[in-house]
Amino acid sequence: MRWRDLHAWWQDTREISSDTEGRGDLYQRLLKSLPDNSDGQKNLFIAYHQILGPSPGDPALLPEVWLHWDHKTVQERGPEALLRSRMDFLLLLPHGQRVVLEVDGSQHYTPDRGRAPDTGKYADMVTADRDLKLRGYDVFRFGHDELKRLDAAQDLLQQFLPDMFRRFRVSS
């Protein structure tokens, strides 16, 4: 999904006549969907858009995406099962490729955001990672500390994005 497609859909459904207003409104809505307690996610989102523009042909960065299909019910898998079906960011790329960008804070490997590692929490995370990969998603993980400052996020993505786009044959 390209930015221009998402923008056109947003502008049409919101009946916004100005392209500039539509782009700004969509950007603010996507930014607002990010969790307040994750500077890393916000910085990844902001840096992505600062680096790419985004130009209309660039892939749209979709935040906070939930997988909606699971043939097993919550009763069968338990209430925690669906929590593993949320992606921090999703890119729908050409050739049917789906890329997930995850920002991992301490909640991924410690209880209550503590300092002591929890091998059970880590096992849950790698299980979810494998499940996503088996469903056809390529997963790239970032440590929250890599992205906690906007300038660091910009530097990291300045290198990562061209490499990722080359790997998946993405062109604007």
Coordinates of C-alpha atoms in Angstrom, one line a residue:
M1 CA 0.0 0.0 0.0
R2 CA 1.5 3.3 -1.1
W3 CA 1.1 6.5 0.8
R4 CA -0.9 8.0 -2.1
D5 CA -3.5 5.2 -1.9
L6 CA -3.9 5.6 1.9
H7 CA -4.1 9.4 1.5
A8 CA -6.7 9.2 -1.3
W9 CA -8.8 6.8 0.8
W10 CA -8.6 9.0 3.9
Q11 CA -9.4 12.2 1.9
D12 CA -12.3 10.6 0.2
T13 CA -13.9 9.0 3.3
R14 CA -13.4 12.2 5.3
E15 CA -14.6 14.4 2.4
I16 CA -11.5 16.6 2.6
S17 CA -11.1 18.6 -0.6
S18 CA -7.5 20.0 0.1
D19 CA -4.7 17.6 -0.5
T20 CA -2.5 19.4 2.0
E21 CA -5.2 19.3 4.7
G22 CA -5.9 15.6 4.0
R23 CA -2.2 14.7 4.3
G24 CA -1.9 16.6 7.5
D25 CA -5.1 15.2 9.0
L26 CA -4.1 11.6 8.1
Y27 CA -0.6 12.0 9.6
Q28 CA -2.0 13.4 12.8
R29 CA -4.5 10.6 13.1
L30 CA -1.8 8.0 12.6
L31 CA 0.5 9.7 15.1
K32 CA -2.3 9.9 17.6
S33 CA -2.9 6.1 17.4
L34 CA 0.6 5.4 18.9
P35 CA 0.8 4.6 22.6
D36 CA 1.7 7.6 24.8
N37 CA 4.3 5.5 26.7
S38 CA 6.5 4.6 23.7
D39 CA 8.8 7.4 22.6
G40 CA 10.5 4.8 20.5
Q41 CA 7.4 4.1 18.4
K42 CA 6.7 7.8 18.0
N43 CA 10.3 8.5 17.0
L44 CA 10.3 5.7 14.4
F45 CA 7.0 7.0 12.9
I46 CA 8.2 10.7 12.8
A47 CA 11.7 9.8 11.5
Y48 CA 10.1 7.6 8.7
H49 CA 8.1 10.5 7.5
Q50 CA 10.9 13.0 7.9
I51 CA 13.3 10.8 5.9
L52 CA 10.8 9.9 3.1
G53 CA 8.7 13.0 2.9
P54 CA 6.7 10.8 2.5
S55 CA 6.5 10.9 -1.3
P56 CA 3.2 9.6 -2.7
G57 CA 4.9 6.5 -4.1
D58 CA 6.5 5.4 -0.8
P59 CA 5.0 2.6 1.3
A60 CA 2.5 3.8 3.9
L61 CA 3.7 3.0 7.5
L62 CA 0.6 1.7 9.3
P63 CA 0.8 1.9 13.1
E64 CA -0.9 -0.3 15.7
V65 CA -2.2 -3.0 13.3
W66 CA -4.2 -5.9 14.7
L67 CA -4.5 -9.2 12.9
H68 CA -8.2 -9.8 12.6
W69 CA -8.3 -13.4 11.6
D70 CA -7.7 -16.3 14.0
H71 CA -9.6 -19.5 13.5
K72 CA -9.4 -20.2 17.2
T73 CA -11.5 -18.2 19.6
V74 CA -10.4 -16.4 22.7
Q75 CA -12.0 -19.2 24.8
E76 CA -9.8 -21.7 23.0
R77 CA -6.5 -19.7 23.2
G78 CA -7.1 -17.6 26.3
P79 CA -7.5 -13.8 26.7
E80 CA -3.7 -13.2 26.2
A81 CA -3.7 -14.8 22.8
L82 CA -4.9 -11.8 20.9
L83 CA -2.3 -9.5 22.5
R84 CA 0.3 -11.3 20.4
S85 CA -1.6 -10.3 17.2
R86 CA -0.8 -6.6 17.4
M87 CA 2.0 -5.2 15.3
D88 CA 3.7 -1.9 16.1
F89 CA 3.9 -1.0 12.4
L90 CA 3.0 -2.8 9.2
L91 CA 4.2 -2.1 5.6
L92 CA 2.3 -3.7 2.8
L93 CA 5.0 -3.9 0.1
P94 CA 5.0 -4.8 -3.6
H95 CA 4.9 -8.5 -4.6
G96 CA 2.6 -9.3 -1.7
Q97 CA 5.4 -8.8 0.9
R98 CA 4.3 -7.8 4.4
V99 CA 6.9 -6.3 6.8
V100 CA 6.4 -5.7 10.5
L101 CA 8.5 -3.2 12.4
E102 CA 8.5 -3.9 16.2
V103 CA 9.8 -1.6 18.9
D104 CA 10.7 -3.7 21.9
G105 CA 10.8 -2.0 25.3
S106 CA 11.5 -3.7 28.6
Q107 CA 7.9 -5.0 28.8
H108 CA 9.0 -7.6 26.2
Y109 CA 11.4 -9.3 28.5
T110 CA 10.8 -8.2 32.1
P111 CA 7.8 -8.3 34.4
D112 CA 6.3 -4.9 35.2
R113 CA 9.0 -3.0 33.2
G114 CA 11.5 -4.1 35.8
R115 CA 15.2 -4.9 35.4
A116 CA 15.2 -8.6 35.9
P117 CA 14.8 -10.7 32.8
D118 CA 11.8 -13.0 32.5
T119 CA 12.5 -15.9 30.3
G120 CA 8.7 -16.7 30.1
K121 CA 8.0 -13.2 28.7
Y122 CA 10.8 -13.6 26.2
A123 CA 9.5 -17.0 25.2
D124 CA 6.1 -15.4 24.5
M125 CA 7.7 -12.8 22.4
V126 CA 9.7 -15.2 20.2
T127 CA 6.6 -17.4 19.9
A128 CA 4.6 -14.5 18.5
D129 CA 7.6 -13.7 16.2
R130 CA 7.6 -17.2 14.8
D131 CA 3.8 -17.1 14.4
L132 CA 4.0 -13.9 12.4
K133 CA 6.8 -15.3 10.2
L134 CA 4.8 -18.5 9.6
R135 CA 1.8 -16.3 8.5
G136 CA 4.1 -14.7 5.9
Y137 CA 5.3 -11.6 7.6
D138 CA 8.9 -10.5 7.7
V139 CA 9.6 -9.1 11.2
F140 CA 12.3 -6.5 12.0
R141 CA 12.8 -5.7 15.7
F142 CA 14.3 -2.5 17.2
G143 CA 15.2 -2.0 20.8
H144 CA 13.4 1.0 22.3
D145 CA 16.7 2.4 23.4
E146 CA 17.8 2.6 19.8
L147 CA 14.9 5.0 19.1
K148 CA 14.3 6.9 22.3
R149 CA 15.9 10.0 20.8
L150 CA 14.5 11.4 17.5
D151 CA 18.0 12.1 16.1
A152 CA 19.1 8.5 16.9
A153 CA 15.9 7.2 15.2
Q154 CA 16.7 9.3 12.1
D155 CA 20.3 8.1 11.9
L156 CA 19.2 4.4 12.3
L157 CA 16.4 4.7 9.7
Q158 CA 18.5 6.7 7.3
Q159 CA 20.6 3.5 6.9
F160 CA 17.9 0.9 7.5
L161 CA 15.2 2.0 5.1
P162 CA 17.2 2.0 1.9
D163 CA 18.6 -1.4 2.8
M164 CA 15.1 -2.7 3.5
F165 CA 13.6 -1.2 0.4
R166 CA 16.5 -2.7 -1.7
R167 CA 15.9 -6.1 -0.1
F168 CA 12.2 -6.1 -0.9
R169 CA 12.6 -4.3 -4.3
V170 CA 10.6 -1.3 -3.3
S171 CA 10.9 1.8 -5.5
S172 CA 9.1 5.1 -5.2

